[in-house]
PDB file of C-alpha atoms in Angstrom:
ATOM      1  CA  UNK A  46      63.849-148.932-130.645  1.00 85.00           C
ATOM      2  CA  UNK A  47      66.439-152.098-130.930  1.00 94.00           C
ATOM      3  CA  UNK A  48      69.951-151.735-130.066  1.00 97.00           C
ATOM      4  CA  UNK A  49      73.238-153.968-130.576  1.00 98.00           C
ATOM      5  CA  UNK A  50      74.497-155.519-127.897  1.00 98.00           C
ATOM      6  CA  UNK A  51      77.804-156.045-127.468  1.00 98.00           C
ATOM      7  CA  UNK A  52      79.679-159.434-125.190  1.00 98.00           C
ATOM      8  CA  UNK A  53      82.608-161.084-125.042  1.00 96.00           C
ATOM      9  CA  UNK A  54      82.137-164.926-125.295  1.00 94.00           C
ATOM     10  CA  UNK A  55      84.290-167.913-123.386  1.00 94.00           C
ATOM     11  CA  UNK A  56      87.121-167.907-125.893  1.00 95.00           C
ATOM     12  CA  UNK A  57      87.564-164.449-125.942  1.00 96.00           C
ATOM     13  CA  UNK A  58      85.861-163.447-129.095  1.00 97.00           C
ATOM     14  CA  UNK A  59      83.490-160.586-129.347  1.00 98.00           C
ATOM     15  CA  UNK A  60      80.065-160.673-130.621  1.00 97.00           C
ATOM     16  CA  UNK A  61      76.808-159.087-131.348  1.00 98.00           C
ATOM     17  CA  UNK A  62      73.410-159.365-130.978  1.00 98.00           C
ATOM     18  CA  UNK A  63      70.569-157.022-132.294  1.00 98.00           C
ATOM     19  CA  UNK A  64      67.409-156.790-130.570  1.00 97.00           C
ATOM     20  CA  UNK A  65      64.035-155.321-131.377  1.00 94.00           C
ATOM     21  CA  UNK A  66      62.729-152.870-129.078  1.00 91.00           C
ATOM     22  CA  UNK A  67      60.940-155.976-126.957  1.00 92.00           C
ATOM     23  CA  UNK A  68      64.130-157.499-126.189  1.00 93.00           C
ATOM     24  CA  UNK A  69      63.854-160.219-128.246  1.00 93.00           C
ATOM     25  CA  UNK A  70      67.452-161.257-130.489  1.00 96.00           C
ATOM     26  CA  UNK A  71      66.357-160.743-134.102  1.00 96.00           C
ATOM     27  CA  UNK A  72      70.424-161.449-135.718  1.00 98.00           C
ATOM     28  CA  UNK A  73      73.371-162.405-134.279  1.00 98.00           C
ATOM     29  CA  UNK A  74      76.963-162.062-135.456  1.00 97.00           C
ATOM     30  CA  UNK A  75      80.025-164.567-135.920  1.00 93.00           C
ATOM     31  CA  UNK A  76      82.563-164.099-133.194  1.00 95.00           C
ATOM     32  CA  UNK A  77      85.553-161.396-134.066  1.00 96.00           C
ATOM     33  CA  UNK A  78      88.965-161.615-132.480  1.00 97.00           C
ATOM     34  CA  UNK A  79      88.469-157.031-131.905  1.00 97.00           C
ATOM     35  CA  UNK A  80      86.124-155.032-131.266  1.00 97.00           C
ATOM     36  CA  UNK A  81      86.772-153.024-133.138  1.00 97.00           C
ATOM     37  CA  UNK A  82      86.151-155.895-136.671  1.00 96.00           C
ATOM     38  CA  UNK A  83      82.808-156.390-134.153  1.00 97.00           C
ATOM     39  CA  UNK A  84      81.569-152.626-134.540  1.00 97.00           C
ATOM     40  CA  UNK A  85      82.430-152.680-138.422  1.00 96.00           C
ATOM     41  CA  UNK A  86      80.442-156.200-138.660  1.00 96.00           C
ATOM     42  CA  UNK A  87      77.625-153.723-136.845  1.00 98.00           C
ATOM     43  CA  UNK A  88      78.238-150.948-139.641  1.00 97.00           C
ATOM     44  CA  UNK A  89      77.967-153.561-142.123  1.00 97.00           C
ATOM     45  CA  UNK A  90      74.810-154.814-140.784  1.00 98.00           C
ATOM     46  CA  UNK A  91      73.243-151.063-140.637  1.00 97.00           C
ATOM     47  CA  UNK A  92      74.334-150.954-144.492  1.00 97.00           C
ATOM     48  CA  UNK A  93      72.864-154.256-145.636  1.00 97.00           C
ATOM     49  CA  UNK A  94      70.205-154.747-144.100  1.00 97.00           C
ATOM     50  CA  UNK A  95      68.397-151.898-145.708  1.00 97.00           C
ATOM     51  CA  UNK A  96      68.680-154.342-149.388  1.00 97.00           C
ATOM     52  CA  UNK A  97      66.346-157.297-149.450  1.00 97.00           C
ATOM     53  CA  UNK A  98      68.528-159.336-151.546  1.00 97.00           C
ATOM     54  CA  UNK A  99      71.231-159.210-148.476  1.00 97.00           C
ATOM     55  CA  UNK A 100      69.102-160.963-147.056  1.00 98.00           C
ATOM     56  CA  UNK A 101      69.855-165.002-147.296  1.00 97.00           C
ATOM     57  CA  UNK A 102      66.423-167.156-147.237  1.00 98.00           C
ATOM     58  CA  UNK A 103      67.046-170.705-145.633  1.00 97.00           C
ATOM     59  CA  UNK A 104      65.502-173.946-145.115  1.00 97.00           C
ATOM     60  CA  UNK A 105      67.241-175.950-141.856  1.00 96.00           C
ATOM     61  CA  UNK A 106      67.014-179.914-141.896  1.00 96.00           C
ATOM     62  CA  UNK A 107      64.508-179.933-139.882  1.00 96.00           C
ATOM     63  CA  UNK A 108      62.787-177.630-141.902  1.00 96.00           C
ATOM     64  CA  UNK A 109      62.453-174.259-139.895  1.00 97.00           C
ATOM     65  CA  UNK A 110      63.165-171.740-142.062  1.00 98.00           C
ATOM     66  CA  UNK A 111      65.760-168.666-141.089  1.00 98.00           C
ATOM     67  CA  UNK A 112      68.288-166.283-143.272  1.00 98.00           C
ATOM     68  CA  UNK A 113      71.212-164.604-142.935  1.00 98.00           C
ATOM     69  CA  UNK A 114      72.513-161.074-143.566  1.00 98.00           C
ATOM     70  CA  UNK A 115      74.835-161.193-146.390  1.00 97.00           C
ATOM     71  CA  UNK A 116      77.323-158.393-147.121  1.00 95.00           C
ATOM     72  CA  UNK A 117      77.906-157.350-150.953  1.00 91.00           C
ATOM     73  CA  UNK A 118      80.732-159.902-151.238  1.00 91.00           C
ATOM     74  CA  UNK A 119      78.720-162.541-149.808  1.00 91.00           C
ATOM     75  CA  UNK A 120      80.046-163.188-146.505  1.00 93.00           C
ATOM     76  CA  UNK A 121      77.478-163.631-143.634  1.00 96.00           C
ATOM     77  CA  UNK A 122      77.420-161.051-141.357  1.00 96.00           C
ATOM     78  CA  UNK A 123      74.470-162.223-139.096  1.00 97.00           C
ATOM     79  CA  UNK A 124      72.313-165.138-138.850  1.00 97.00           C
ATOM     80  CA  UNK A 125      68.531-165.229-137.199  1.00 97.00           C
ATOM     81  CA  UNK A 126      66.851-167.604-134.669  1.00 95.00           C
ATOM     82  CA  UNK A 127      65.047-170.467-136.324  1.00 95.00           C
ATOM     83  CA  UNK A 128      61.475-169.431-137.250  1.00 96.00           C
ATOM     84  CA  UNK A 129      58.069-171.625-136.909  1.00 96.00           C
ATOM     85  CA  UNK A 130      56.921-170.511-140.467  1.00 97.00           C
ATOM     86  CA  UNK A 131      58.269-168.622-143.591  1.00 96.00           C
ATOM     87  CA  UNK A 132      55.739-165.909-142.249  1.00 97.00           C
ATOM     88  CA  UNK A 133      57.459-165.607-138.481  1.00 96.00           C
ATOM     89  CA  UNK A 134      61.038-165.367-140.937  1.00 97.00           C
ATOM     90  CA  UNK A 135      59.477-162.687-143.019  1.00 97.00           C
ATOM     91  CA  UNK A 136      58.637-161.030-140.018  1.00 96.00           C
ATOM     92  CA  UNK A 137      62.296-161.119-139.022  1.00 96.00           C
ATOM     93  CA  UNK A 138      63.905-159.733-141.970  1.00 98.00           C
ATOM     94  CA  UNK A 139      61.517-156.420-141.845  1.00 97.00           C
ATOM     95  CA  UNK A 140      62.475-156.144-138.178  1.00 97.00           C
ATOM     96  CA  UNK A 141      66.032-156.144-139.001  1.00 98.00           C
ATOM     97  CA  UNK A 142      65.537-153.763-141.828  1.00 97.00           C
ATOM     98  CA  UNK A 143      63.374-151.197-139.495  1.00 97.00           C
ATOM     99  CA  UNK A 144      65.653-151.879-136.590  1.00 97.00           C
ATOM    100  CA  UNK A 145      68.980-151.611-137.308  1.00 97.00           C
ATOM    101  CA  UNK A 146      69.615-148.403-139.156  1.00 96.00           C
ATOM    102  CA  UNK A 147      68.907-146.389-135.774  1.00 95.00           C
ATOM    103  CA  UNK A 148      70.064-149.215-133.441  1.00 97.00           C
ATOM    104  CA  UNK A 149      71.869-147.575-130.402  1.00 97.00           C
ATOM    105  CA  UNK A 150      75.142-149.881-129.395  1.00 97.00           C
ATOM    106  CA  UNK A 151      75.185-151.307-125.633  1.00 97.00           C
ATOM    107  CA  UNK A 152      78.896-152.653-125.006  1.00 97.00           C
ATOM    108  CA  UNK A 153      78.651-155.057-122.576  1.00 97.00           C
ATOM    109  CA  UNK A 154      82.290-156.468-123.221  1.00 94.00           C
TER     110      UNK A 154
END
């Protein structure tokens, strides 16, 4: 089962991460100046996740592909590691979408 976690970086902001049931970070959020706009970035992820087109398909420079979690109005509301292959990304975006409906929340703020 994954769950959110929850921190507090350097400069104060709050953040979160979503792991798979293995531990491993499968999206992470932009930094929030509350909490509380950090557990509605989480609500939004729940939401969004569950609608492939959310879901942002990218190409980095040096050509690793990764995506981001888009929310209806097009903001990003979570970006992924860098993957070794379109595959290992495709395998990311269906562990978001089976993940984080059901995701419990660890604050570790």
């Amino acid at each position: 089962m994954g769950k959110f976690e929850i921190t507090k970086d350097k400069a104060g902001k709050y953040r979160f991460n979503l792991k798979a049931g293995n531990g491993q970070v499968i999206l992470s959020s932009q930094g929030y100046e509350s909490k509380s706009g950090c557990t509605n970035g989480i609500d939004s992820v729940r939401k969004n996740s569950q609608d492939d087109a959310r879901f942002d398909r990218k190409t980095a420079k040096d050509g690793s592909p990764y995506f981001n979690l888009t929310s209806t109005n097009g903001q990003v509301i979570g970006n992924s590691e860098m993957y070794s292959s379109a595959s290992a990304m495709e395998n990311g975006v269906d562990s978001v979408k089976k993940n984080a409906p059901e995701a419990s929340v660890d604050d570790q703020s």
